[in-house]
Coordinates of C-alpha atoms in Angstrom, one line a residue:
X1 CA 0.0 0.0 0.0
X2 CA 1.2 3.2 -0.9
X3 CA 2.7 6.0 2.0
X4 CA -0.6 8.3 1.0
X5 CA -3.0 5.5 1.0
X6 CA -1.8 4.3 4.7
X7 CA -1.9 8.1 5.8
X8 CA -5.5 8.9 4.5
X9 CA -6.9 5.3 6.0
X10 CA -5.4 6.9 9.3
X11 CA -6.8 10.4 8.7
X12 CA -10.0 8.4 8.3
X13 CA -9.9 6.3 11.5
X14 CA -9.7 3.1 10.0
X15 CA -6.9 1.9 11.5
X16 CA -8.6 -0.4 13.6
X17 CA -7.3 1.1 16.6
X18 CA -9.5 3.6 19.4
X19 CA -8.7 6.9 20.4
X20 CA -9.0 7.0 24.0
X21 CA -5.6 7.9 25.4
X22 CA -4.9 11.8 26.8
X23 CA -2.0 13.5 27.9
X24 CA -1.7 12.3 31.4
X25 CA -2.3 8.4 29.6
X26 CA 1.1 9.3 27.3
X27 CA 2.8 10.5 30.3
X28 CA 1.8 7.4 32.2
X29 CA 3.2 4.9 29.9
X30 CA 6.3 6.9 28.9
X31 CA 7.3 7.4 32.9
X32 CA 6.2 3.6 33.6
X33 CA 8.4 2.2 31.1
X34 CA 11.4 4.3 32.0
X35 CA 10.7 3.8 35.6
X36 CA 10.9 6.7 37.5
X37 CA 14.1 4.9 39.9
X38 CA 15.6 3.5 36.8
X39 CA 19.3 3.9 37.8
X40 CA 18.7 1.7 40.9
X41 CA 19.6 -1.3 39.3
X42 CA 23.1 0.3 37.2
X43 CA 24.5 2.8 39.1
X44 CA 27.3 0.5 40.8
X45 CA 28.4 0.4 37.4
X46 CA 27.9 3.7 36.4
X47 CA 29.6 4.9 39.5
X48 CA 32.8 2.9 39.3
X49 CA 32.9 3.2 35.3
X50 CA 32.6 7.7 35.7
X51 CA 35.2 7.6 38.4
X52 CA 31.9 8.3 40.9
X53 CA 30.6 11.1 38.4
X54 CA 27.3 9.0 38.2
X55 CA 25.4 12.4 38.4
X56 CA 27.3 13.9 35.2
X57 CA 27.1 10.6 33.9
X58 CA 23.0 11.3 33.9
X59 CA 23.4 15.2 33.2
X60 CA 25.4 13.7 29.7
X61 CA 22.9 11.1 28.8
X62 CA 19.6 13.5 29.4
X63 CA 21.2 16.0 27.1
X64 CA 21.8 13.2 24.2
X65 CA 18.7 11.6 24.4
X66 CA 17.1 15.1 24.2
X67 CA 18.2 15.1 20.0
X68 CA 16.4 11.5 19.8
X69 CA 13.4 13.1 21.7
X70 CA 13.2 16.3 19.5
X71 CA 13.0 14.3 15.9
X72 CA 10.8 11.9 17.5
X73 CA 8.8 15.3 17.8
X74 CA 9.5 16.2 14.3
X75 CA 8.2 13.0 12.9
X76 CA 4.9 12.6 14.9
X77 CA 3.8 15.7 13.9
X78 CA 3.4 15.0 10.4
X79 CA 3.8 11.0 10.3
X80 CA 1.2 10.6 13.3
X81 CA 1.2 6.5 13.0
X82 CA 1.0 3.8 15.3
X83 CA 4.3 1.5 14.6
X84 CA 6.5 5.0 15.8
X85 CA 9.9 4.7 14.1
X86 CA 8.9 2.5 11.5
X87 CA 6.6 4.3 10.1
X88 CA 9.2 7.4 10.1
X89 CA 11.4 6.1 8.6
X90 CA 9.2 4.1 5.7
X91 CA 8.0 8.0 5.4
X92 CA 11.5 10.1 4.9
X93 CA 13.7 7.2 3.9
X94 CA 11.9 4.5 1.9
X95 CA 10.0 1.4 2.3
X96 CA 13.6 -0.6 3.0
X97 CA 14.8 1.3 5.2
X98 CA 11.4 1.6 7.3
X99 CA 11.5 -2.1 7.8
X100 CA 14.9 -1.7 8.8
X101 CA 14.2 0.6 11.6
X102 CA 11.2 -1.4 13.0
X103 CA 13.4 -4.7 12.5
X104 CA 15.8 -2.8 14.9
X105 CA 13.5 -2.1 17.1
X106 CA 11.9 -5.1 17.7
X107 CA 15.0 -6.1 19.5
X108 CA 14.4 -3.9 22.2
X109 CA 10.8 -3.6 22.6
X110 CA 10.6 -7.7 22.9
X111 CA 13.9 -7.6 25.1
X112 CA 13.7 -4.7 27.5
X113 CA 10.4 -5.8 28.3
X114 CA 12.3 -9.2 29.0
X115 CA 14.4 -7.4 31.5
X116 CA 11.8 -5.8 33.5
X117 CA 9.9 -9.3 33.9
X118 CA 13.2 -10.7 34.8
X119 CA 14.0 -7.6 37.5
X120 CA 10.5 -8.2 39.2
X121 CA 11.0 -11.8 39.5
X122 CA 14.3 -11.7 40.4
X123 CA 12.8 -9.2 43.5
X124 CA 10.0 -11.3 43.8
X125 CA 12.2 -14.3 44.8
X126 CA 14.1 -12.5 47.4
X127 CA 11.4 -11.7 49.2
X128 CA 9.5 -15.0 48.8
X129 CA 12.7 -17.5 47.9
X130 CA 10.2 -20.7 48.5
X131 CA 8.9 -19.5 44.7
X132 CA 11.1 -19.9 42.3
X133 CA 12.3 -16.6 40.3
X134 CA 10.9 -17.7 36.8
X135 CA 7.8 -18.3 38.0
X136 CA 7.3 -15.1 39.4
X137 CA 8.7 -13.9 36.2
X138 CA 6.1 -16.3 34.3
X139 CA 3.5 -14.9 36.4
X140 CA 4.3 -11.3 35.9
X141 CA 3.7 -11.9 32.2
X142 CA 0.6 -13.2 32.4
X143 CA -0.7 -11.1 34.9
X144 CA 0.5 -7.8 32.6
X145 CA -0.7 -9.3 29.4
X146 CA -4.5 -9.7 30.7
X147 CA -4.1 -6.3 31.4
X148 CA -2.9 -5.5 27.6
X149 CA -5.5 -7.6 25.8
X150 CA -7.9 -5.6 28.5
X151 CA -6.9 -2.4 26.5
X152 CA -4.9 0.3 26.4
X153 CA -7.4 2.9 28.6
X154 CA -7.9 0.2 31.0
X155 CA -4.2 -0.6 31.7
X156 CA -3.1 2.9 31.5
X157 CA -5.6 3.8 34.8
X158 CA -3.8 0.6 36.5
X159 CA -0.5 1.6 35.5
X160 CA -0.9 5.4 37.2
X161 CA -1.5 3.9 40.4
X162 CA 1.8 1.6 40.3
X163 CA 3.0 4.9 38.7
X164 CA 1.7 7.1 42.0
X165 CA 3.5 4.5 44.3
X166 CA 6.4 4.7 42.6
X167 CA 6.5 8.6 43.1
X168 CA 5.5 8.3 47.0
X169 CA 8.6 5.5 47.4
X170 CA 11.2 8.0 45.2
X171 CA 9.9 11.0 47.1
X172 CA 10.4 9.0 50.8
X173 CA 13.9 8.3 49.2
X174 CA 14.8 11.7 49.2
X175 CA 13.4 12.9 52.0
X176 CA 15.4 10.0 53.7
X177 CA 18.5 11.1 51.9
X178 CA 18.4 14.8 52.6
X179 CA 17.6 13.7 56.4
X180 CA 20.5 11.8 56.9
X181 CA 22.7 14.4 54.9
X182 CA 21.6 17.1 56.8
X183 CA 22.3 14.9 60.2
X184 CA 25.6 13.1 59.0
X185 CA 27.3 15.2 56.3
X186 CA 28.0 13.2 52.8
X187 CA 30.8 10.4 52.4
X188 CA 31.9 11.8 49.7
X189 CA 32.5 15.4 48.1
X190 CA 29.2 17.8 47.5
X191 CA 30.7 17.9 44.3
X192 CA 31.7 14.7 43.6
X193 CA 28.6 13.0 41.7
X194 CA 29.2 15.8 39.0
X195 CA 33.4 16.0 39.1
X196 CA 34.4 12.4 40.4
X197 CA 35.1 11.1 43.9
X198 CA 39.5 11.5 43.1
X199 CA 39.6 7.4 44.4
X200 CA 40.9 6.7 40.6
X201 CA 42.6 9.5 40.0
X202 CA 42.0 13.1 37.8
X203 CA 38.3 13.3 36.5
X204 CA 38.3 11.7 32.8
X205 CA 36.1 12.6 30.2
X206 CA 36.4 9.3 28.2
X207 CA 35.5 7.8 31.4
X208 CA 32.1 9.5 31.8
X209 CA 31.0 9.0 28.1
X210 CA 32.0 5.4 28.2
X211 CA 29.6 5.3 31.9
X212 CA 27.1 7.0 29.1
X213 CA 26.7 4.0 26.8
X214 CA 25.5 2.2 29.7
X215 CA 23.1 4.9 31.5
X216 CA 21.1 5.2 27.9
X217 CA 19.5 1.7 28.6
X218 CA 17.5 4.1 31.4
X219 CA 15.6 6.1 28.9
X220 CA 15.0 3.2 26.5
X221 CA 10.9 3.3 26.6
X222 CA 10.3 6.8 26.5
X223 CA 10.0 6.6 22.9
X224 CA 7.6 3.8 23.0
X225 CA 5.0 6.9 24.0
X226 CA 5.3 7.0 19.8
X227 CA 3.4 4.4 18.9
X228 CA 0.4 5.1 20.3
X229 CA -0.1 7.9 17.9
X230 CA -3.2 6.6 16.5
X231 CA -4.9 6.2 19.8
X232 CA -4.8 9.4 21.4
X233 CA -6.9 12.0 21.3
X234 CA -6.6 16.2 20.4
X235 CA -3.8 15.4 17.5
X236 CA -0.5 14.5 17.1
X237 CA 1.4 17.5 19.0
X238 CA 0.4 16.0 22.3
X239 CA 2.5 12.9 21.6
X240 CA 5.5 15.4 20.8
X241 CA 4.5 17.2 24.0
X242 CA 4.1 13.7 26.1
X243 CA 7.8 12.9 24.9
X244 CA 9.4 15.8 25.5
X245 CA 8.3 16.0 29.1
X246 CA 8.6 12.4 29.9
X247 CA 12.7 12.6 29.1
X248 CA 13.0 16.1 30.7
X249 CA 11.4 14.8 33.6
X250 CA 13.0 11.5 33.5
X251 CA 16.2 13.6 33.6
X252 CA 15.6 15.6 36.5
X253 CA 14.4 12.5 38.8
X254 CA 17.9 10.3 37.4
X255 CA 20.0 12.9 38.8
X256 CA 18.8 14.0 41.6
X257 CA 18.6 10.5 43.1
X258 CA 22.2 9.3 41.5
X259 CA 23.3 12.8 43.0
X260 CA 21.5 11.7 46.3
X261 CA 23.2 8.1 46.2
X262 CA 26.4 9.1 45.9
X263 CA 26.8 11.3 48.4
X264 CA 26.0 8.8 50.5
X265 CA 28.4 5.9 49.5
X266 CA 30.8 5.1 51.7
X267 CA 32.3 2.9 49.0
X268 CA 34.4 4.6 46.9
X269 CA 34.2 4.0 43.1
X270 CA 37.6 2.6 42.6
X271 CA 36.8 -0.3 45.0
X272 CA 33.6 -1.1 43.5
X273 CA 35.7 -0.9 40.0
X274 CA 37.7 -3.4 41.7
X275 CA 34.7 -5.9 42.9
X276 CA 32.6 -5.9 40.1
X277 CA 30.2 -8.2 42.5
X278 CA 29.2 -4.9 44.8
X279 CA 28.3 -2.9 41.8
X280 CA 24.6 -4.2 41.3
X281 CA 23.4 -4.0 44.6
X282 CA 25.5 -1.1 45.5
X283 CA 22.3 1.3 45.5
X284 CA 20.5 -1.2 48.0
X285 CA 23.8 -1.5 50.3
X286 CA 24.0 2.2 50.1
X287 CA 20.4 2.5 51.8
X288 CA 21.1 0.2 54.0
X289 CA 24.1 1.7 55.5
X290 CA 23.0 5.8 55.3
X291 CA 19.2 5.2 56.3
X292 CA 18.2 1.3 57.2
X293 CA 16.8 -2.0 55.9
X294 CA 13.4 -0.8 56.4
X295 CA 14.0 1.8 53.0
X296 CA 15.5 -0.9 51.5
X297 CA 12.9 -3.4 51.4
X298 CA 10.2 -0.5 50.3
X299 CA 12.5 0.0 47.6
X300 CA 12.7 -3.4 46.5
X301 CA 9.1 -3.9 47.1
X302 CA 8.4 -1.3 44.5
X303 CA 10.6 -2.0 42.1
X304 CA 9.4 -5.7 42.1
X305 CA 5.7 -3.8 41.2
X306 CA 7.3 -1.2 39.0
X307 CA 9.8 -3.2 36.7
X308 CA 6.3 -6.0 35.9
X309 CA 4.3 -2.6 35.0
X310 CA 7.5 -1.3 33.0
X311 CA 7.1 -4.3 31.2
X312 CA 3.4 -3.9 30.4
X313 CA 4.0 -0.5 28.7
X314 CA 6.6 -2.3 26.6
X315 CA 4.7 -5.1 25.4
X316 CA 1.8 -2.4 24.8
X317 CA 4.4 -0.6 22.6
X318 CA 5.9 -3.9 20.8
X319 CA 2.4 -4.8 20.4
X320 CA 1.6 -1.3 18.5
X321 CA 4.7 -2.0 16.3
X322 CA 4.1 -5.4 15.2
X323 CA 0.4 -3.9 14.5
X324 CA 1.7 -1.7 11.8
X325 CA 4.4 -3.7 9.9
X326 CA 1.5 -6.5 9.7
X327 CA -0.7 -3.7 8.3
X328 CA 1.7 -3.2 5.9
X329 CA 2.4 -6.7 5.4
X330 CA 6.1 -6.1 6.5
X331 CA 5.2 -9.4 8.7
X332 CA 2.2 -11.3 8.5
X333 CA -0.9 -9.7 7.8
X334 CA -2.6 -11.4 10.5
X335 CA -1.0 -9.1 13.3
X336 CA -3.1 -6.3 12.2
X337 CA -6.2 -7.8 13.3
X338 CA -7.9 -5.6 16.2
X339 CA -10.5 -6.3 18.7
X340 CA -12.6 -4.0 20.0
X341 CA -9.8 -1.5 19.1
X342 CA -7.2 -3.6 20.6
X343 CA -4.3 -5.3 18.5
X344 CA -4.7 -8.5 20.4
X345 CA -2.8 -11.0 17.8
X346 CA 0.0 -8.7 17.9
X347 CA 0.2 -8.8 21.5
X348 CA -0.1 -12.1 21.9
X349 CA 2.9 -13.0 19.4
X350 CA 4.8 -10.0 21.9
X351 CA 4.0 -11.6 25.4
X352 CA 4.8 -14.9 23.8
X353 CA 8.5 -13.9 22.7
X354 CA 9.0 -11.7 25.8
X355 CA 7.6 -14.8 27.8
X356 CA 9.9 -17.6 26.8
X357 CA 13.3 -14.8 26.5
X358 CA 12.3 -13.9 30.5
X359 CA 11.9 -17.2 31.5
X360 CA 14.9 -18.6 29.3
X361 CA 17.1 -15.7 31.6
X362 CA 15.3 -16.4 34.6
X363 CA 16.6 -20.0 35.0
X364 CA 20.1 -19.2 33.9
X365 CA 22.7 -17.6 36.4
X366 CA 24.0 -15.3 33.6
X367 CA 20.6 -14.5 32.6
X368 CA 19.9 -10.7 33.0
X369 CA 23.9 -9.8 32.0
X370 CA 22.8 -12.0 28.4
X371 CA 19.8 -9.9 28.1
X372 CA 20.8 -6.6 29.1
X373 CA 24.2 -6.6 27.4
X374 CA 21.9 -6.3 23.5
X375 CA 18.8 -4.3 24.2
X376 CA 20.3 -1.3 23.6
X377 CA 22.0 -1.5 20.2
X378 CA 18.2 -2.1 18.5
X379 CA 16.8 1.1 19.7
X380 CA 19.8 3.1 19.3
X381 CA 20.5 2.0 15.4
X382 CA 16.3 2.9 15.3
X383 CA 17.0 6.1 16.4
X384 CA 19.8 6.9 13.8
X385 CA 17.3 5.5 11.1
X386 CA 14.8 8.4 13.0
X387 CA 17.3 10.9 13.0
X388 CA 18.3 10.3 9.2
X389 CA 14.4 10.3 8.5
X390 CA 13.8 14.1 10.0
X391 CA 16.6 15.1 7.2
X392 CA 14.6 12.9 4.3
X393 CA 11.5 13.8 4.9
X394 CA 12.1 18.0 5.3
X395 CA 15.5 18.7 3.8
X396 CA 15.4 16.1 1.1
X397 CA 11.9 15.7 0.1
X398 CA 11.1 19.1 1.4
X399 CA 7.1 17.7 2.0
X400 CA 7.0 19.9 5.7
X401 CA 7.2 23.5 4.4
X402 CA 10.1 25.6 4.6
X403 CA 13.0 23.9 5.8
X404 CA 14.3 24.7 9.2
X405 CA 18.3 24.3 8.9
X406 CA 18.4 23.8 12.5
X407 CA 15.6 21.9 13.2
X408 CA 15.6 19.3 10.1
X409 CA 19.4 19.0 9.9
X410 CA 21.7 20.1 12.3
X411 CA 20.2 18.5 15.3
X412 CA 19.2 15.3 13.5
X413 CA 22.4 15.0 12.3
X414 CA 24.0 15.5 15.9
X415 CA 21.8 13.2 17.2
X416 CA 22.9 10.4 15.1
X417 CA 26.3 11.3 15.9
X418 CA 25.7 10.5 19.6
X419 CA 23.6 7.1 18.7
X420 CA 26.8 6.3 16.7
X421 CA 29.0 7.0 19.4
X422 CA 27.0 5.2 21.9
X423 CA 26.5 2.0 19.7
X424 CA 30.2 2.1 19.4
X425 CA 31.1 2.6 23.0
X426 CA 28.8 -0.4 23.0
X427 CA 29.9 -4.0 24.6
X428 CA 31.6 -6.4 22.0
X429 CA 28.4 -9.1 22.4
X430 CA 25.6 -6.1 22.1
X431 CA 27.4 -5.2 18.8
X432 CA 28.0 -8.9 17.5
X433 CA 24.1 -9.9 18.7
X434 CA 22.7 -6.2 16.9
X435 CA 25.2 -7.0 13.4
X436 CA 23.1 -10.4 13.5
X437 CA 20.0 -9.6 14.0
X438 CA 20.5 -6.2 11.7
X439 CA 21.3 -9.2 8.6
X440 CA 18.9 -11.7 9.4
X441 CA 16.6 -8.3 8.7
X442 CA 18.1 -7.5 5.5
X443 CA 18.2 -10.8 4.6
X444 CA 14.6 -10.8 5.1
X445 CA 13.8 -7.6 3.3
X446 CA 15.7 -9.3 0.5
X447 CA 13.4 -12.2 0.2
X448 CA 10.4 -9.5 0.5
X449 CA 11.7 -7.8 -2.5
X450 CA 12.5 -10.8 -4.5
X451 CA 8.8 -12.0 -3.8
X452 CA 7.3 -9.0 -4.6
X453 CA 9.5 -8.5 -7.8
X454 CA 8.0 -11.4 -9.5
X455 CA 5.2 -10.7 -11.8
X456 CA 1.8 -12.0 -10.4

C-alpha cells in the first residue's frame, strides 16, 4: 500500500485502533516504562565506570537523548502513526529502510520488556525464595498481558496507580537522603557526583562518556510513547509534547537521586571498580548503611511492582509496532487484526516472545547480564534510522514547508552522531548480537523484494 494511502486510512480512523488515550495516559506509559528509579539497578556500574561522576554521567545522557526526543517530535507531527519509528522512517527514507528501523526495534521492545519481567521476578524471589524466580517472572507476564488484551485505557488507569506508588517511594527516598545528609554530612564530596570522587585518579572525560553507553538503557521506553499515535486523542502534537516532558522529567528525577546516592556511599568507586560483584546491589547497600533496611525493602518492594508494569508498557508498545508492519504486510498480515480496538494477535505473538526470553534468563545464572548486554543496540540504530528520516523527509523531500536548517538537519544530524558514538562505545556481544540480527533483517527484506518482484 502506498505511504498516501496508509496516511488517508489513518486520517480516516480506520486503522482499527481507538482513540482513547490523553495526555496524562502518554505520560503514564512513557514514565512507567522508563521507571521513574531506573538507575537503581546500574548505578554501581555507572559509579565505578565515571570515576563516581554518576550524576554527570546522567546530566550527559539526558542532554543526548534530548536530540532523539526532539526528531521523534518532528516526525509525529506529520507522520502521526502507530508502529512509531517504523513508520518514520518508511515516510522520509523509503519502504527498505522503514522495515529496517522497526526490525531494529523489535530487538528492544521484545527484550527490554524481558528485562523488567526478569528484574521483578528476580525481587520477587528475594522476598519469597520458596517460589522460584521464573515463576514469578512467568506470572508477571501473564498477569501484565491480561491487562494489555484488557486495552490500552484500561491498563493505563492501573499503571498510574503503580506509577503514583512509585513517586511516593522516590519522594520518601529523598526525603530520607536529605535527612540523613543534613544529620551526618556526605561520604563523599558535594561535588563529587558531578566531578568524580578522586579514588581513581583526575576526572576523565572518556571515562564518563564510556559510563554514558550504559546509562542510555535508562531512557530506553520513553519513545515507546510513539506508537500510540493513533490512539490518542486532540492530535499528534500531544504525543510530541508527552515525549518531551517524559525525558525532561525522567532527567531531572535520574540525577537527583544518582546525586543523592552518591553522596551517601561510603564505598568509593575505585573499589567497587575493583569488585565488580558490589556494583549491582551497591544502591541497596547504600540504603542500607546511610538510612536502614526498612527503605531498602520498600525500595525493593516497588521496584518488584514497578519493573512488571514497565514491562506492560513495553509489550503495549511492541504490540503497537508489530500492528503496523503487519498492516503493511512487513510481517504477517494477521498481526493487524484488532478487537474491540485492541491489537490483540500482535500482542499475543509479543508476550509470547517476551515470555519464553524472561523465562529462558530467569533459570540461567547469567541471565539478566545476556539480556541486558543487546537491548540497547536495537533502539539506538532505530533512532539513527529516525534521525536520518527528520533530514529525508524535510530537507530532502522538502514535504513539511520551509525547511528549518536547525531543526531538520543540524540537530538530527547530531543526534545520530551521539547514537553512533554510543553504539560504538557499545559491549563487543551487544554489537555482534545487533550485526546479526541487523542481517537476518536484511536478509529478510531481501526475500520480500525478491517476492514481490516477480510478476503476479
Amino acid at each position: 500500500m502506498s505511504e498516501t494511502g496508509t496516511q488517508a486510512r489513518t486520517a480516516e480512523g480506520e486503522s482499527g485502533l481507538r482513540r482513547s488515550l490523553g495526555f496524562r495516559d502518554l505520560v503514564v506509559y512513557g514514565l512507567l516504562f522508563i521507571a521513574p528509579m531506573a538507575p537503581v539497578g546500574v548505578f554501581g556500574t555507572l559509579d565505578a565506570k565515571s570515576h563516581g561522576a554518576v550524576a554527570l554521567v546522567y546530566v550527559v545522557a539526558t542532554i543526548a537523548m534530548a536530540f532523539t526526543a526532539f526528531s521523534y517530535a518532528q516526525m509525529v507531527r506529520v507522520v502521526p502513526q502507530a508502529g512509531s519509528v517504523f513508520a518514520y522512517a518508511r515516510a522520509g527514507l523509503g519502504n527498505g529502510a522503514g522495515f529496517v528501523a522497526g526490525w531494529m526495534a523489535m530487538l528492544d521492545y521484545v527484550l527490554i520488556p524481558a528485562v523488567a519481567y526478569l528484574f521483578s521476578g528476580v525481587a520477587m524471589n528475594a522476598l519469597v525464595p520458596e517460589v522460584s524466580r521464573w515463576v514469578w517472572t512467568a506470572l508477571a507476564v501473564v498477569v501484565t498481558t491480561l491487562l494489555n488484551l484488557w486495552g490500552v485505557r484500561a491498563a493505563a488507569r492501573v499503571g498510574f496507580l503503580v506509577l503514583a506508588m512509585e513517586v511516593v517511594v522516590l519522594v520518601v527516598f529523598v526525603v530520607s537522603a536529605l535527612v540523613v545528609l543534613a544529620r551526618d554530612g556526605a561520604e563523599r564530596g558535594w561535588l563529587s557526583p558531578l566531578t568524580g570522587d578522586g579514588s581513581q585518579g583526575a576526572f576523565a572525560l572518556s571515562a564518563v562518556l564510556g559510563a554514558v553507553s550504559v546509562a542510555v538503557l535508562s531512557y530506553l521506553g520513553f519513545d515507546a510513547i510513539a506508537s500510540f499515535a493513533e490512539e490518542v486523542t486532540g492530535g499528534s502534537a500531544k504525543i510530541a509534547r508527552a515525549l518531551l516532558f517524559c525525558l525532561a522529567l525522567a532527567g531531572v528525577l535520574f540525577i537527583a537521586q544518582t546525586y543523592l546516592v552518591a553522596l551517601l556511599e561510603p564505598v568509593s568507586s575505585a573499589r567497587l571498580a575493583a569488585e565488580p560483584g558490589r556494583q549491582g546491589a551497591a544502591f541497596y547497600d547504600t540504603l542500607d548503611a546511610a538510612v536502614g533496611t526498612w527503605l531498602h525493602d520498600l525500595v525493593a518492594v516497588s521496584k518488584a511492582i514497578g519493573a512488571a508494569f514497565a514491562a506492560l508498557a513495553g509489550q503495549a508498545a511492541a504490540g503497537r509496532l508489530l500492528f503496523a508492519m503487519g498492516r503493511d504486510r512487513r510481517l504477517p498480515h494477521l498481526l493487524s487484526r484488532t478487537h474491540h480496538g485492541v491489537p490483540r494477535v500482535a500482542l499475543l505473538c509479543a508476550a509470547v516472545v517476551t515470555l519464553v526470553a524472561a523465562v529462558w534468563a530467569a533459570r540461567r545464572d547469567d541471565g539478566m547480564d545476556q539480556l541486558v548486554s543487546v537491548v540497547d543496540v536495537g533502539a539506538l540504530t532505530a533512532f539513527t534510522l529516525l534521525h536520518a528520516s527528520v533530514v529525508g523527509w524535510f530537507a530532502v523531500g522538502r514535504r513539511g514547508g520551509p525547511v528549518s536548517w536547525w531543526r531538520h538537519v543540524l540537530v538530527p544530524v547530531a543526534g545520530a552522531a551521539i547514537t553512533v558514538a554510543v553504539i560504538v562505545e557499545a559491549s563487543g556481544t551487544a554489537q555482534v548480537v545487533g550485526a546479526a540480527w541487523l542481517a537476518v533483517g536484511l536478509a529478510v527484506l531481501a526475500v520480500q523484494g525478491s517476492r514481490r518482484a516477480v510478476p503476479s
